[in-house]
Amino acid sequence: MINVQREFVENLFSIKDKVAIVTGATGALGGAIAVAYAMSA
């Protein structure tokens, strides 16, 4: 698992009041993005 700072994720991947659909979340990049979005929710 990649260690990511919460503040970085909140600022970079803010999806507040939006809907995000991540495809390809079984790969490394898609999985990291899905985790980042989940942390920012």
JSON list of C-alpha atoms in Angstrom, two decimals:
[
{"chain": "A", "resi": 1, "resn": "MET", "atom": "CA", "xyz": [0.00, 0.00, 0.00]},
{"chain": "A", "resi": 2, "resn": "ILE", "atom": "CA", "xyz": [1.23, 3.47, -0.82]},
{"chain": "A", "resi": 3, "resn": "ASN", "atom": "CA", "xyz": [1.51, 5.92, 2.09]},
{"chain": "A", "resi": 4, "resn": "VAL", "atom": "CA", "xyz": [-0.20, 9.17, 1.08]},
{"chain": "A", "resi": 5, "resn": "GLN", "atom": "CA", "xyz": [-0.69, 12.27, 3.24]},
{"chain": "A", "resi": 6, "resn": "ARG", "atom": "CA", "xyz": [-4.39, 13.00, 3.83]},
{"chain": "A", "resi": 7, "resn": "GLU", "atom": "CA", "xyz": [-4.05, 16.78, 3.22]},
{"chain": "A", "resi": 8, "resn": "PHE", "atom": "CA", "xyz": [-2.43, 16.13, -0.16]},
{"chain": "A", "resi": 9, "resn": "VAL", "atom": "CA", "xyz": [-5.25, 13.83, -1.18]},
{"chain": "A", "resi": 10, "resn": "GLU", "atom": "CA", "xyz": [-7.93, 16.25, 0.01]},
{"chain": "A", "resi": 11, "resn": "ASN", "atom": "CA", "xyz": [-6.47, 19.12, -2.01]},
{"chain": "A", "resi": 12, "resn": "LEU", "atom": "CA", "xyz": [-5.62, 17.18, -5.16]},
{"chain": "A", "resi": 13, "resn": "PHE", "atom": "CA", "xyz": [-8.57, 14.83, -5.46]},
{"chain": "A", "resi": 14, "resn": "SER", "atom": "CA", "xyz": [-11.44, 16.83, -4.03]},
{"chain": "A", "resi": 15, "resn": "ILE", "atom": "CA", "xyz": [-14.74, 15.45, -5.25]},
{"chain": "A", "resi": 16, "resn": "LYS", "atom": "CA", "xyz": [-16.91, 17.29, -2.77]},
{"chain": "A", "resi": 17, "resn": "ASP", "atom": "CA", "xyz": [-20.50, 17.52, -4.07]},
{"chain": "A", "resi": 18, "resn": "LYS", "atom": "CA", "xyz": [-19.56, 15.40, -7.11]},
{"chain": "A", "resi": 19, "resn": "VAL", "atom": "CA", "xyz": [-19.83, 11.79, -8.22]},
{"chain": "A", "resi": 20, "resn": "ALA", "atom": "CA", "xyz": [-16.72, 9.89, -9.33]},
{"chain": "A", "resi": 21, "resn": "ILE", "atom": "CA", "xyz": [-16.61, 6.63, -11.24]},
{"chain": "A", "resi": 22, "resn": "VAL", "atom": "CA", "xyz": [-13.22, 4.91, -11.34]},
{"chain": "A", "resi": 23, "resn": "THR", "atom": "CA", "xyz": [-12.73, 2.21, -13.95]},
{"chain": "A", "resi": 24, "resn": "GLY", "atom": "CA", "xyz": [-9.76, -0.11, -13.97]},
{"chain": "A", "resi": 25, "resn": "ALA", "atom": "CA", "xyz": [-9.42, -0.04, -10.18]},
{"chain": "A", "resi": 26, "resn": "THR", "atom": "CA", "xyz": [-7.84, -3.51, -10.20]},
{"chain": "A", "resi": 27, "resn": "GLY", "atom": "CA", "xyz": [-4.59, -2.05, -11.58]},
{"chain": "A", "resi": 28, "resn": "ALA", "atom": "CA", "xyz": [-2.01, -0.14, -9.55]},
{"chain": "A", "resi": 29, "resn": "LEU", "atom": "CA", "xyz": [-2.88, 3.35, -10.79]},
{"chain": "A", "resi": 30, "resn": "GLY", "atom": "CA", "xyz": [-6.66, 2.85, -10.76]},
{"chain": "A", "resi": 31, "resn": "GLY", "atom": "CA", "xyz": [-6.46, 1.29, -7.30]},
{"chain": "A", "resi": 32, "resn": "ALA", "atom": "CA", "xyz": [-4.46, 4.21, -5.97]},
{"chain": "A", "resi": 33, "resn": "ILE", "atom": "CA", "xyz": [-6.92, 6.71, -7.40]},
{"chain": "A", "resi": 34, "resn": "ALA", "atom": "CA", "xyz": [-9.88, 4.78, -5.98]},
{"chain": "A", "resi": 35, "resn": "VAL", "atom": "CA", "xyz": [-8.24, 4.78, -2.52]},
{"chain": "A", "resi": 36, "resn": "ALA", "atom": "CA", "xyz": [-7.45, 8.50, -2.81]},
{"chain": "A", "resi": 37, "resn": "TYR", "atom": "CA", "xyz": [-11.05, 9.31, -3.72]},
{"chain": "A", "resi": 38, "resn": "ALA", "atom": "CA", "xyz": [-12.33, 7.14, -0.87]},
{"chain": "A", "resi": 39, "resn": "MET", "atom": "CA", "xyz": [-10.07, 9.00, 1.57]},
{"chain": "A", "resi": 40, "resn": "SER", "atom": "CA", "xyz": [-11.37, 12.36, 0.39]},
{"chain": "A", "resi": 41, "resn": "ALA", "atom": "CA", "xyz": [-15.05, 11.39, 0.73]}
]
